[in-house]
Each structure stands twice: as C-alpha cells, then as structure tokens.
XYZ file of C-alpha atoms in Angstrom:
707
model
C -102.444 -115.083 29.398
C -103.570 -111.455 29.311
C -105.616 -110.360 32.342
C -108.406 -107.890 31.431
C -108.382 -104.485 33.127
C -111.442 -104.151 35.361
C -111.684 -100.522 36.551
C -114.446 -101.355 39.055
C -112.033 -103.598 40.934
C -108.662 -102.027 40.369
C -109.349 -98.310 40.639
C -111.213 -98.310 44.004
C -108.346 -100.319 45.496
C -105.729 -97.750 44.581
C -107.963 -94.779 45.285
C -108.461 -96.089 48.842
C -104.713 -96.557 49.220
C -104.078 -92.969 48.073
C -106.684 -91.749 50.553
C -105.378 -93.845 53.458
C -101.820 -92.671 52.849
C -102.989 -89.039 52.462
C -100.989 -88.956 49.262
C -102.524 -85.750 47.928
C -102.822 -83.743 51.121
C -100.865 -80.498 51.110
C -98.341 -80.012 53.904
C -98.505 -76.726 55.822
C -94.963 -77.125 57.206
C -93.087 -78.718 54.315
C -89.937 -76.801 53.276
C -90.573 -77.734 49.625
C -91.668 -74.908 47.321
C -95.460 -74.558 47.281
C -97.765 -74.703 44.265
C -101.419 -73.678 44.667
C -103.601 -75.014 41.844
C -107.242 -73.958 41.969
C -110.400 -74.818 40.072
C -113.625 -72.841 40.001
C -115.422 -74.853 42.667
C -118.577 -76.507 41.325
C -122.222 -75.805 42.019
C -123.614 -79.201 43.126
C -126.752 -79.553 41.002
C -129.014 -82.549 41.126
C -127.901 -83.658 37.675
C -124.372 -84.433 38.887
C -121.143 -83.679 37.054
C -121.143 -82.509 33.461
C -118.347 -82.647 30.900
C -117.269 -79.085 31.667
C -116.333 -80.129 35.193
C -114.312 -83.073 33.936
C -112.540 -80.997 31.309
C -111.504 -78.277 33.767
C -110.629 -80.641 36.622
C -108.605 -82.986 34.417
C -106.497 -80.149 33.014
C -105.725 -78.876 36.511
C -105.149 -82.412 37.797
C -102.487 -83.021 35.151
C -100.662 -79.855 36.173
C -100.947 -80.706 39.884
C -99.601 -84.249 39.425
C -96.711 -82.995 37.316
C -95.764 -80.423 39.965
C -95.825 -83.081 42.692
C -93.485 -85.304 40.659
C -91.185 -82.304 40.254
C -90.950 -81.979 44.040
C -93.450 -79.199 44.706
C -95.702 -79.117 47.777
C -99.034 -78.929 45.938
C -102.329 -77.611 47.259
C -105.147 -78.783 44.957
C -108.337 -78.309 47.022
C -112.031 -78.927 46.376
C -115.299 -77.571 47.748
C -118.881 -76.661 46.907
C -120.437 -73.346 45.895
C -123.799 -74.557 47.154
C -126.052 -71.570 47.937
C -128.146 -70.139 45.127
C -131.340 -70.136 43.114
C -131.313 -73.570 41.397
C -131.535 -75.446 44.714
C -134.072 -72.947 46.046
C -136.241 -73.365 42.942
C -136.079 -77.136 43.450
C -137.152 -76.648 47.056
C -140.069 -74.445 45.968
C -141.141 -77.054 43.434
C -140.811 -80.104 45.679
C -141.032 -78.719 49.211
C -137.760 -80.441 50.024
C -135.326 -78.756 52.425
C -132.485 -77.123 50.409
C -129.992 -78.301 53.037
C -131.052 -81.905 52.439
C -130.933 -81.424 48.676
C -127.461 -79.889 48.932
C -126.146 -82.797 51.020
C -127.519 -85.338 48.547
C -125.981 -83.441 45.631
C -122.576 -82.926 47.243
C -122.459 -86.591 48.278
C -123.084 -87.568 44.660
C -120.534 -85.089 43.305
C -117.930 -86.285 45.799
C -118.545 -89.918 44.842
C -118.236 -89.102 41.134
C -115.065 -87.046 41.548
C -113.392 -89.647 43.736
C -114.310 -92.418 41.308
C -112.532 -90.466 38.569
C -109.346 -90.418 40.636
C -108.712 -86.686 40.763
C -105.883 -85.822 43.137
C -107.828 -83.347 45.279
C -106.883 -82.680 48.876
C -110.176 -83.841 50.381
C -109.030 -82.934 53.898
C -109.659 -79.264 52.996
C -113.160 -79.727 51.547
C -115.387 -76.693 52.138
C -119.060 -75.925 51.547
C -120.427 -72.383 51.358
C -123.674 -73.575 53.040
C -121.826 -74.938 56.075
C -122.435 -72.577 59.048
C -118.762 -72.989 59.971
C -117.927 -71.480 56.572
C -120.623 -68.849 56.211
C -119.875 -67.607 59.720
C -116.811 -66.027 58.136
C -118.713 -64.803 55.080
C -120.980 -62.972 57.531
C -117.961 -61.753 59.503
C -116.359 -60.265 56.395
C -119.652 -58.544 55.518
C -119.767 -57.008 59.004
C -116.240 -55.638 58.603
C -117.388 -53.998 55.355
C -120.440 -52.599 57.144
C -118.298 -51.168 59.957
C -116.014 -49.520 57.375
C -118.962 -47.926 55.548
C -118.767 -50.192 52.503
C -122.156 -51.856 53.160
C -125.235 -49.632 53.115
C -128.948 -49.851 52.328
C -130.479 -47.784 49.550
C -133.741 -47.622 47.641
C -133.281 -48.434 44.004
C -135.097 -49.659 40.937
C -134.740 -53.387 40.395
C -135.805 -55.873 37.756
C -138.732 -57.809 39.220
C -140.149 -61.108 37.995
C -143.798 -61.213 39.113
C -143.989 -64.980 38.625
C -140.817 -66.016 40.492
C -141.315 -63.076 42.893
C -137.622 -62.248 42.886
C -135.334 -59.436 41.896
C -133.167 -60.134 38.877
C -129.719 -58.928 37.892
C -129.480 -57.164 34.526
C -127.767 -60.251 33.133
C -130.837 -62.341 34.049
C -133.182 -60.253 31.878
C -133.318 -61.238 28.203
C -135.390 -59.113 25.805
C -137.262 -57.702 28.776
C -138.203 -61.145 30.125
C -137.078 -63.318 33.020
C -134.314 -65.629 31.861
C -135.740 -68.501 33.918
C -139.498 -68.427 33.272
C -139.977 -66.042 30.341
C -142.305 -63.699 32.245
C -142.252 -60.004 31.301
C -140.057 -58.243 33.851
C -141.340 -55.246 35.793
C -139.450 -52.404 37.443
C -139.922 -51.966 41.175
C -138.467 -49.667 43.792
C -136.967 -51.616 46.665
C -134.476 -51.096 49.449
C -131.411 -53.231 48.910
C -128.146 -53.784 50.699
C -125.282 -52.503 48.603
C -121.523 -52.983 48.701
C -119.554 -49.879 47.707
C -117.265 -51.605 45.229
C -116.985 -48.272 43.405
C -114.696 -47.039 46.203
C -112.204 -49.596 44.905
C -112.874 -48.907 41.205
C -109.593 -47.110 40.545
C -107.486 -49.828 42.202
C -109.475 -52.610 40.553
C -108.722 -51.020 37.187
C -105.087 -50.010 37.674
C -104.044 -53.193 39.460
C -105.030 -55.296 36.454
C -101.560 -54.320 35.240
C -100.053 -56.360 38.066
C -102.075 -59.618 37.883
C -101.159 -62.635 35.800
C -104.463 -62.959 33.932
C -105.042 -63.721 30.281
C -105.280 -60.478 28.347
C -108.886 -61.094 27.271
C -109.902 -61.457 30.934
C -108.239 -58.141 31.739
C -110.088 -56.545 28.835
C -113.415 -57.960 30.051
C -112.825 -56.587 33.525
C -111.647 -53.204 32.286
C -114.759 -52.936 30.106
C -116.963 -53.830 33.069
C -115.238 -51.280 35.315
C -115.441 -48.769 32.462
C -112.939 -46.169 33.626
C -113.312 -42.968 31.625
C -111.288 -39.800 31.926
C -113.117 -36.768 30.659
C -114.864 -33.586 31.633
C -118.148 -32.258 32.947
C -119.491 -29.370 30.875
C -122.716 -27.428 31.384
C -125.165 -26.626 28.570
C -127.756 -23.946 29.428
C -131.367 -24.687 28.474
C -132.770 -21.908 26.300
C -135.456 -19.604 27.664
C -136.048 -21.521 30.878
C -135.274 -20.908 34.501
C -136.478 -22.159 37.854
C -138.800 -20.020 40.014
C -135.779 -18.728 41.968
C -134.498 -17.253 38.669
C -131.683 -19.778 38.531
C -131.018 -20.803 34.964
C -131.389 -24.472 34.180
C -128.291 -26.183 32.905
C -127.676 -29.726 31.740
C -124.377 -31.081 32.986
C -122.895 -33.637 30.606
C -119.948 -35.950 30.998
C -117.771 -36.400 27.924
C -114.526 -38.198 27.233
C -114.046 -35.939 24.208
C -114.209 -32.281 25.216
C -112.011 -31.584 22.183
C -115.112 -32.223 20.025
C -117.345 -29.659 21.765
C -117.657 -27.505 18.622
C -119.197 -30.550 16.904
C -121.901 -31.147 19.532
C -125.119 -30.752 17.555
C -127.651 -32.156 20.035
C -127.984 -33.367 23.640
C -129.379 -36.706 24.811
C -130.822 -37.321 28.274
C -131.352 -40.692 29.938
C -135.024 -41.605 30.471
C -134.358 -41.376 34.228
C -132.778 -37.910 33.965
C -133.943 -35.987 37.071
C -135.647 -32.885 35.750
C -137.244 -34.002 32.484
C -140.439 -34.010 34.554
C -139.828 -30.356 35.495
C -139.706 -29.404 31.821
C -142.957 -31.108 30.821
C -144.931 -27.854 30.613
C -142.479 -26.688 27.922
C -142.303 -30.001 26.054
C -144.960 -29.880 23.347
C -145.012 -33.656 22.815
C -145.044 -34.580 26.504
C -147.408 -37.548 26.089
C -145.033 -39.109 23.538
C -142.015 -38.437 25.758
C -143.784 -39.821 28.837
C -144.726 -43.053 27.018
C -141.158 -43.503 25.750
C -139.731 -43.020 29.259
C -142.134 -45.590 30.673
C -141.204 -48.151 27.999
C -137.460 -47.496 28.361
C -137.576 -48.118 32.093
C -138.889 -51.631 31.458
C -135.813 -52.589 29.442
C -132.665 -54.094 30.888
C -129.411 -52.157 30.749
C -127.934 -54.794 28.436
C -130.837 -54.421 25.989
C -130.571 -50.637 26.092
C -126.846 -50.460 25.347
C -126.396 -53.353 22.893
C -124.223 -52.261 19.953
C -126.509 -54.012 17.469
C -129.670 -52.423 18.858
C -131.526 -49.970 16.659
C -131.155 -46.564 18.307
C -134.447 -45.087 19.497
C -135.347 -41.766 21.047
C -137.836 -38.907 21.171
C -137.103 -35.242 20.646
C -138.074 -32.896 23.479
C -140.086 -30.663 21.197
C -140.040 -27.074 22.435
C -136.876 -27.415 24.523
C -133.396 -26.610 23.271
C -129.954 -26.254 24.809
C -127.116 -23.870 23.990
C -123.703 -25.133 22.926
C -121.406 -23.137 25.255
C -118.671 -22.602 22.637
C -120.757 -21.855 19.551
C -123.721 -20.228 21.375
C -125.967 -22.067 18.927
C -129.252 -23.613 20.030
C -129.264 -27.382 19.652
C -132.115 -29.889 20.028
C -132.549 -32.197 23.009
C -133.652 -35.843 22.985
C -134.473 -38.538 25.491
C -132.986 -41.902 24.439
C -132.578 -45.218 26.224
C -128.986 -45.807 25.110
C -127.947 -43.171 27.670
C -127.782 -44.526 31.229
C -128.631 -42.439 34.282
C -125.820 -43.864 36.423
C -123.019 -43.402 33.887
C -121.449 -39.965 33.984
C -124.238 -37.464 34.629
C -127.047 -39.214 32.768
C -126.727 -36.725 29.893
C -124.409 -36.650 26.900
C -123.430 -34.150 24.260
C -123.766 -35.865 20.913
C -121.005 -35.382 18.351
C -122.109 -37.472 15.360
C -119.029 -36.691 13.250
C -116.803 -38.387 15.831
C -118.886 -41.048 17.617
C -120.375 -44.109 15.928
C -123.431 -44.273 18.193
C -124.184 -40.555 17.801
C -123.575 -40.828 14.046
C -126.152 -43.615 13.725
C -128.663 -41.626 15.794
C -128.079 -38.416 13.824
C -128.550 -40.208 10.509
C -131.828 -41.687 11.716
C -133.218 -38.357 12.938
C -131.705 -36.103 10.244
C -129.490 -34.126 12.633
C -126.436 -32.004 11.697
C -123.039 -33.681 11.467
C -120.211 -31.194 11.999
C -116.626 -32.391 11.572
C -114.289 -30.790 14.108
C -111.362 -33.222 14.416
C -109.297 -34.355 11.450
C -107.046 -37.359 11.283
C -103.299 -36.737 11.451
C -101.666 -38.659 8.598
C -97.910 -39.087 8.331
C -96.777 -40.243 4.902
C -94.523 -43.234 5.595
C -93.177 -43.178 2.032
C -92.301 -39.484 2.120
C -91.723 -38.518 5.761
C -90.420 -35.160 6.872
C -86.726 -34.641 6.228
C -84.856 -33.341 9.298
C -83.567 -29.797 8.880
C -85.917 -28.878 6.043
C -88.315 -25.955 6.315
C -91.847 -26.837 7.466
C -94.530 -25.164 5.350
C -98.188 -25.150 6.419
C -100.930 -24.812 3.840
C -104.586 -25.433 3.133
C -104.890 -27.952 0.330
C -107.408 -29.845 -1.728
C -107.230 -33.344 -3.188
C -109.690 -34.025 -6.002
C -110.605 -37.470 -7.312
C -112.352 -36.841 -10.639
C -114.576 -39.582 -12.056
C -115.704 -39.924 -15.668
C -119.356 -41.040 -15.377
C -119.191 -42.639 -18.844
C -116.389 -45.072 -17.996
C -116.331 -45.081 -14.201
C -112.586 -44.389 -14.311
C -110.718 -41.737 -12.311
C -108.379 -38.989 -13.457
C -104.804 -39.686 -12.356
C -101.563 -37.705 -12.473
C -98.346 -39.616 -13.163
C -95.434 -37.460 -12.094
C -92.463 -37.428 -14.481
C -89.667 -36.420 -12.100
C -91.012 -38.044 -8.904
C -92.083 -41.638 -8.218
C -95.612 -40.471 -7.520
C -99.075 -41.386 -8.745
C -101.712 -38.994 -7.402
C -105.095 -37.428 -7.850
C -105.227 -33.739 -8.741
C -104.043 -31.744 -5.744
C -102.954 -28.237 -4.840
C -103.249 -25.326 -2.451
C -106.390 -23.413 -1.553
C -105.827 -19.744 -2.222
C -107.202 -16.867 -0.169
C -110.916 -16.368 -0.781
C -111.426 -19.845 -2.279
C -113.477 -22.665 -0.885
C -112.453 -26.281 -1.471
C -114.718 -26.790 -4.486
C -113.454 -23.648 -6.227
C -109.833 -24.569 -5.547
C -110.415 -28.092 -6.873
C -111.972 -26.809 -10.115
C -109.047 -24.408 -10.620
C -106.408 -27.080 -9.996
C -108.181 -29.531 -12.330
C -108.260 -26.923 -15.077
C -104.605 -25.950 -14.587
C -103.220 -29.488 -14.320
C -105.459 -31.417 -16.745
C -107.356 -28.839 -18.836
C -110.819 -30.195 -17.962
C -113.140 -27.212 -17.674
C -116.422 -28.494 -16.257
C -116.627 -30.584 -13.094
C -119.033 -30.884 -10.177
C -118.555 -32.040 -6.591
C -120.494 -35.236 -5.840
C -119.127 -36.034 -2.389
C -117.219 -34.190 0.310
C -115.086 -36.548 2.377
C -113.653 -35.991 5.831
C -110.706 -33.659 6.231
C -107.199 -34.642 7.296
C -103.860 -33.171 8.285
C -101.145 -34.697 6.101
C -97.453 -34.497 6.884
C -94.975 -35.355 4.118
C -91.820 -34.207 2.365
C -92.623 -32.388 -0.874
C -89.506 -33.309 -2.855
C -90.498 -31.166 -5.851
C -90.503 -28.102 -3.582
C -87.743 -29.217 -1.193
C -89.878 -28.519 1.915
C -91.694 -30.430 4.608
C -95.429 -29.976 4.174
C -98.133 -29.925 6.846
C -101.288 -29.780 4.772
C -104.861 -29.379 5.944
C -106.487 -31.335 3.120
C -110.084 -31.095 1.967
C -110.828 -34.316 0.153
C -113.402 -34.310 -2.632
C -114.875 -36.662 -5.203
C -115.993 -34.898 -8.384
C -117.411 -35.870 -11.760
C -116.843 -34.537 -15.252
C -119.863 -32.631 -16.494
C -118.549 -32.954 -20.070
C -115.289 -33.578 -21.941
C -114.655 -29.917 -22.774
C -110.980 -29.257 -22.173
C -108.307 -26.559 -22.583
C -104.658 -27.039 -23.449
C -102.518 -27.065 -20.303
C -99.329 -25.015 -19.977
C -95.911 -26.327 -20.978
C -94.860 -26.029 -17.331
C -97.635 -28.362 -16.198
C -96.900 -30.775 -19.074
C -93.307 -31.098 -17.883
C -94.415 -32.039 -14.365
C -96.872 -34.878 -15.034
C -99.029 -36.662 -17.547
C -102.639 -37.666 -17.079
C -104.194 -41.115 -17.170
C -107.555 -42.728 -16.410
C -107.698 -45.692 -14.017
C -110.387 -47.979 -12.704
C -110.762 -48.437 -8.963
C -108.997 -51.809 -9.149
C -106.107 -50.235 -11.063
C -105.886 -47.486 -8.445
C -105.633 -50.063 -5.669
C -102.692 -51.675 -7.467
C -100.984 -48.445 -8.482
C -99.449 -47.568 -5.106
C -101.086 -44.165 -4.933
C -98.965 -41.685 -2.998
C -101.645 -40.035 -0.851
C -101.780 -41.036 2.787
C -105.459 -40.027 2.520
C -106.257 -43.041 0.308
C -108.253 -44.882 3.030
C -110.521 -41.828 3.217
C -111.048 -41.946 -0.540
C -111.726 -45.696 -0.548
C -114.464 -45.100 2.035
C -115.923 -42.464 -0.247
C -115.712 -44.590 -3.399
C -117.480 -47.464 -1.652
C -120.106 -45.216 -0.013
C -118.951 -46.285 3.444
C -119.885 -43.713 6.069
C -117.633 -44.053 9.088
C -117.176 -41.225 11.580
C -113.608 -40.489 12.573
C -113.504 -41.454 16.253
C -109.801 -41.056 16.937
C -107.795 -38.173 18.310
C -106.307 -35.766 15.815
C -106.080 -32.090 14.924
C -108.918 -29.633 15.495
C -110.708 -27.940 12.633
C -113.861 -25.816 12.445
C -113.248 -25.026 16.115
C -112.487 -21.315 16.130
C -109.340 -20.271 17.966
C -108.587 -23.926 18.801
C -108.053 -24.891 15.141
C -104.736 -26.628 14.565
C -104.379 -27.805 18.158
C -104.010 -31.481 18.978
C -106.991 -33.202 20.598
C -105.041 -33.595 23.821
C -104.083 -29.925 24.087
C -107.460 -28.680 22.885
C -109.402 -30.810 25.377
C -107.778 -29.057 28.332
C -108.021 -25.619 26.742
C -111.704 -25.979 25.823
C -112.701 -27.284 29.269
C -110.948 -24.292 30.839
C -112.560 -21.890 28.373
C -116.125 -22.995 29.231
C -115.539 -23.379 32.973
C -115.803 -27.167 32.882
C -114.260 -29.697 35.224
C -111.844 -32.562 34.499
C -113.211 -35.765 36.096
C -112.800 -39.540 36.078
C -115.914 -41.722 36.014
C -116.626 -45.437 36.037
C -119.308 -47.547 34.442
C -119.036 -49.839 37.461
C -121.898 -49.467 39.930
C -122.118 -50.425 43.571
C -122.916 -54.094 44.022
C -126.556 -54.971 44.777
C -125.835 -57.452 47.535
C -129.178 -58.473 49.048
C -131.627 -61.054 47.773
C -135.208 -61.585 48.922
C -134.679 -65.344 48.967
C -134.239 -68.126 51.472
C -131.247 -70.186 50.334
C -128.397 -67.809 51.076
C -126.339 -66.471 53.955
C -128.517 -64.385 56.333
C -127.299 -60.793 56.445
C -126.091 -60.391 60.062
C -127.730 -57.081 60.921
C -130.519 -56.101 63.300
C -132.732 -53.021 62.987
C -133.789 -51.098 66.059
C -136.197 -48.151 65.808
C -134.069 -46.296 68.364
C -130.542 -47.288 67.341
C -130.906 -47.948 63.617
C -128.983 -50.801 62.025
C -126.760 -52.735 64.420
C -124.315 -55.554 63.605
C -124.918 -58.932 65.166
C -122.201 -59.366 67.832
C -119.330 -61.452 66.493
C -119.728 -63.980 69.308
C -123.269 -64.666 68.003
C -122.075 -65.593 64.515
C -123.045 -67.451 62.480
C -126.628 -66.282 62.099
C -128.035 -69.618 60.999
C -130.802 -70.151 58.488
C -133.946 -71.235 60.320
C -136.318 -73.900 59.043
C -139.274 -72.662 56.991
C -142.398 -74.380 55.698
C -142.483 -72.590 52.352
C -139.555 -71.297 50.359
C -141.345 -68.834 48.068
C -140.821 -65.093 48.562
C -143.911 -63.304 49.883
C -146.357 -61.584 47.541
C -144.781 -58.229 48.366
C -141.355 -59.578 47.468
C -139.922 -60.139 50.931
C -137.839 -63.171 51.824
C -139.718 -66.163 53.313
C -137.590 -65.537 56.410
C -139.789 -62.508 57.125
C -142.647 -64.868 58.053
C -140.740 -66.481 60.957
C -141.557 -64.119 63.803
C -139.611 -66.051 66.463
C -136.474 -65.682 64.308
C -137.108 -62.111 63.154
C -138.005 -60.576 66.521
C -134.898 -60.099 68.682
C -133.397 -57.659 71.150
C -131.216 -54.794 69.971
C -127.535 -55.567 70.649
C -126.995 -51.904 71.531
C -129.906 -50.833 73.766
C -131.657 -54.124 74.526
C -134.972 -52.915 73.147
C -137.243 -54.682 70.685
C -135.692 -55.054 67.237
C -135.903 -57.139 64.068
C -133.405 -59.135 62.067
C -132.663 -58.334 58.445
C -134.504 -60.970 56.419
C -132.637 -60.488 53.123
C -129.918 -62.993 52.314
C -126.636 -62.642 50.454
C -126.135 -63.488 46.776
C -124.360 -66.651 45.684
C -121.338 -64.472 44.840
C -120.697 -63.920 48.572
C -119.307 -67.334 49.443
C -117.361 -67.627 46.203
C -115.615 -64.268 46.647
C -113.161 -65.593 49.233
C -113.231 -69.416 49.126
C -109.653 -69.676 47.871
C -108.513 -68.021 51.126
C -110.361 -70.545 53.292
C -108.631 -73.483 51.595
C -105.396 -72.327 53.234
C -106.868 -72.993 56.699
C -110.311 -74.603 56.308
C -110.886 -75.773 59.895
C -109.957 -72.579 61.728
C -112.705 -71.619 64.200
C -110.996 -68.422 65.392
C -110.437 -66.627 62.073
C -111.304 -67.028 58.403
C -107.677 -68.206 58.007
C -104.422 -67.957 59.893
C -102.158 -65.202 58.559
C -99.090 -67.448 58.404
C -100.946 -70.052 56.335
C -102.275 -67.388 54.006
C -98.737 -66.132 53.548
C -97.505 -69.660 52.827
C -100.082 -70.621 50.185
C -101.013 -67.395 48.464
C -101.060 -66.275 45.778
C -102.854 -68.918 43.734
C -100.347 -70.110 41.145
C -102.784 -71.427 38.554
C -106.557 -70.958 38.361
C -108.755 -72.824 35.920
C -112.349 -71.707 35.339
C -114.902 -70.981 32.661
C -114.584 -67.737 30.692
C -118.310 -67.088 31.173
C -117.696 -66.562 34.913
C -114.341 -64.819 34.997
C -115.507 -61.224 34.686
C -117.640 -60.882 37.816
C -116.184 -63.772 39.821
C -112.624 -62.473 39.557
C -113.735 -58.854 39.979
C -115.630 -59.597 43.187
C -112.805 -61.805 44.507
C -110.278 -59.051 43.873
C -112.541 -56.549 45.649
C -112.921 -58.721 48.775
C -109.209 -59.532 48.728
C -108.216 -55.852 48.584
C -110.630 -55.017 51.391
C -109.266 -57.773 53.639
C -105.700 -56.729 52.797
C -106.537 -53.169 53.861
C -107.697 -54.450 57.255
C -104.192 -55.782 57.920
C-alpha cells in the first residue's frame, strides 16, 4: 500500500530536527575549508515573500547544500534589510508603529522561509532596525565623520510636495514622483554627504580585481564615469569683468585632439556666471525660462540617449576657439550637467554623436578634424618596401538613369575598385576626381553629390611596388551626361570599366578599406566618426595620431590634463523617521560633535505622527525632549541631528556582521572576518547590483583603511 506524502506533517518534523541538531549552523573553529554563500537580504514587506525571493534563495540553497556534502564549512546566513520608505509610508497611512510592522513582517517572512526548508544559519539572523545592529552602522558613520568623509552641504534636491520628502534622481520619472505621481520641485536643502568621490579612483581600478560578472563591472564603471581628458579655456568675446579680467569658459573634454573641430560651446543651465552675462544676452527672457524648466528635470531625464536634444542660443554672446581664433556661438542646454567636468563643454559635432544631433537640429557647422585610420587587411604593408605618402581621392560615380555605379576591374591585379588617384598640387578633391574619371574612364561631365568623411588608408600598392599611406577624400558623384572621350592605351591596359548595382558591389569584394564609409553615404546614413585616428584640418597638427595630438594641443593652448568622474558624493541624509538616527549633535559654540561611542546606539524615539513637517524636516524634529541635549564637548545647550540615514546604510556592511553577529564590542571580530571573508558566491537581483555593490565596496575599503 502506497502512503501519500503529506508535507504538512512530514516537513515540519524534519525541519525541527535540522534546527534542533543545528545542522546548518556554520562553525567558527572548524578546520574544514570555508564557503560563504550570500543572498541579497530581503526587505520584509507586508505582502510576504514573492517568487523572486524563492528563485534567488533556492539557487543559493542548492549551491550551499552541495558544498556541505563536499565537506565544506558553509556559512549561508539570513537577515532583514528592514529600514526604509515602504514601512514608513504604511505607518503614515495607518498610524501603526514601524517597529511593530517590521516585527510582524519579519515573523511572517521567517515562518515562510523556514516552511520552505532553506538551509539558512538562523543563529546569525540580523535585522538592520535592531539597535544592536544599527549601533555599529552609526559607529561606522562616526568613523567616516572623524576622517572627513561625512560633511554637511547645501544642495538642490528633488522634492515631492505631496510626500514631503527628498527624492533620489532614480525616483523621479518624467519629472514626477515615482510613488505618487506629483510634479517634483527643486529645493535647496542642507544634507549630510559621504565623500565617496575620494575613493572614486580605487572603486574604478579595483573592479579589475573583483570576481563580478562583466556586465556588473560595466554598470559600475559607467556609474563611476572615470574620464581622462583636459581642461581648456575659451575666452568670451568682447566681455570682461569690472576688474578688467577677461571672462573665460573652462571646459572639460576627453577629446582635446578634436579642438580644431569645436564649432560651439554648451553650458549647463546651472553654469555659474550665465547670470552675469544677462545684460549681453539679447534673448535673456527665453534663456531664463529654459534654465528654470531645465532645473525641474531629473538628471536621468536630461541625459537620456533617446531624449530629443533641446537648448537655447545665448544670442549676443560668443566664445573664441583658442586654436582657430574663430568666434563660435554659445548655448545653454540641459544635456550638460553642472557637476560633470566643469559644467561646460566644447561641442565637436563631426566626432560626437550627441553634438552631431544638436548641430543638425540648430544648423551649426560640422568640421571634420579626425580621420579614421584604415589598414587594408587584404593588401597590408610589405616589410622593407618604401612608404609613400600622398593625398588621394576615391570617386564613386553613379548613373542617375540606371542607379548603377562606375567600377574599375583591374587586369593585372585582383582588384575591383571605384575610380581613384592622387590629388595634384593646386587641386581640390572635386577637381582631382573629375580629372581621374576622365583619364581612367573617358566620362567628361560629372558633379559631386555628396562628400563623405575622410580617412587615412594604409595598403601595399602592388602595381607601384610601394607601401601607400593615403589621405583619401571620398566622394559620391553623378554623371551629368554620357559624353565621353577615348581613354589612352596605357589606361586601357590597366583596367576595364563596368557598371554595378549596389547589391552587385556588396558581392564583388571591393578592394577599398573605405567601403563602410561609402555604404554609409549610399544609404544616406549620417554617423559622426567618434573614434581616435589621424588629425586633418588641424593646422600644424595634421597627420599626428589622436593620442600624440591631444597632448600637443593641450600644451599649445596652456590647458591642463585632468581626470574627472561622473560619480558624485553620496547624499546620505533623509528627512524621514524610519531610519538610523545620524549620531551627531550641533552646538552653537562647538559646531558639530559626534555622539560619544559609549552612548551608541542613538535610538529612535517614539513619535505620534510619522509625516515629515511642512518645511521638510524629519518628524524627529518635533520631539523636543529628544532633540535638546547637552554638547558632548562643552556641556552647553545643543541639539541632535534629526535627519536619518538612507536604507543603503545598513545594507552596505551586513555581510561583515554575519561573520560575528552577536559581538557587542565591535562590528565584528577581526579573526572571524579573516576566517569567513571574502564572500565566495553572492546572489542578488541585477536591478540592485550597481549601487548596492558600489556602496558596499566603498564602506569595505574605508573600514580596511582603518586597519
């Protein structure tokens, strides 16, 4: 007789046995090799577990069980990332204490997880809202404060007037609060900041040493946004300050090699002295309105690749390109950010996709100054052969009647080409093309219909027995009529002509390494060349590589080589209740003073209402008996900081606490940290990896530096 499997009876029995025998508890003294498997600890919402939790936990549980069976000493811990806005919003709505809500939610989560039989080490359970845990979150913050990494600064924040809270850029969608849909305002507010930018270089470089998936490294590198470039000054024409000092706009550029192609400047709406220029700006009312509107947008909205580029010309104000001495227009545009670089950019539309799009929209000049270096893989340079430099033209001639193109089939070489040849002294590209077409094919009357981007081609010219380095001007022309002369016997012996459709050309194995440039032209695709290459139309720097020219041009204009980061210091304070109190006290005589370590944790007091005040302060600011304290330094009257920490605070170091979760003397014992770290396998959602792992790495590096 088959006995039915009843999970309600059988599974609790064995789960209790596992728990009683401490089967899944990690051993701090075992000589077996350790394996630390970690999940992104869950936020305990009122809804309970969702399938994402089960998916992630199950995958990590399988790995953990396998390692145990292989003889490893496995640490597979669990805890709760329980501070944050969802619970606070629930408290605001219901009036229920967030601590009570959190306990109910964690109890439910624990019951659900245990009923599923996951092999967590429940003896190491942590909760970021537990004062015994956030004591050490506050302690770490104080160490950062003492080292100058925590500071308070006035800044513009995204403000939701309905929720009465500041919002991160990521929480603003199309200018509205992600949670309630209210139009977001910009407000100036003092905020506690963490100087993560002081670690920017290490956070970027050390990605080479961590065992992350490549796409996670890319996400973090993009967020850090390390850029090596130069600062270059552009004088403003016919303007100086009252002290007779000329006004200059300092731009940051990663491409100083393209300076000769800078045809306009763009300033961020927040750029400091636009206001000082308003008496010269003829359309000031238009500029002022644009600046006001731009400041209401989130950074994500302003810089989205798919966003239509907007801007307003500063009519009446021009700058001077320091290498060409030409006056160029100036714009204010929201795709330039005040905190990145200098808040001003030189725009080179021939070599930057964003600038190209903007220039097309506003009808601005596009000056090509860098050409692609093309090495012909089929006919590479032959070692030992003479290298001959020349200016050349390649001409694709189209018959408008048939749509076919004029082709040369070489008789003594395995080549199929367009008409091509050298540009002689005194000729421009169009004149040279017409001459070569006449000489090689006999067609007398042609016209240029499109000038394509230039290139430097390197190949072995077998018919001449030399290595060529050719600066090619690439043109598309059309026959004006069929009038034609007889070509010379010499030319007839070299090649014969043919007419091919575009499809036939694609299948013909055309010899030119410039073919991708021609395909763009045939298909009316306008793509700026954004790579490094060889300079052209750049005066004495012509023929230099981008790398060599960049240094030479910066030196020539008195610029400065610099490294910048897109990463900004971390806005760390929140004007909310449900978070770790920031353990600082302000005294009018002594300034900001850290709460003495023996007085940690600074516990959250009880409040009647959880909403921020109408002026945006935390509800903690209303509790005078909690706020008003004595200064730890002088003993005079002082006030506590009423801002709290963001949810990121507790999750930035939780994996360290699992190594020694019950330690009351330190955030973890050094010997236990040494035993269990590093984490061997981490499983979490891709949507959280960028900031979560970045902040964790920052806190980890800081703590490492403290010894």
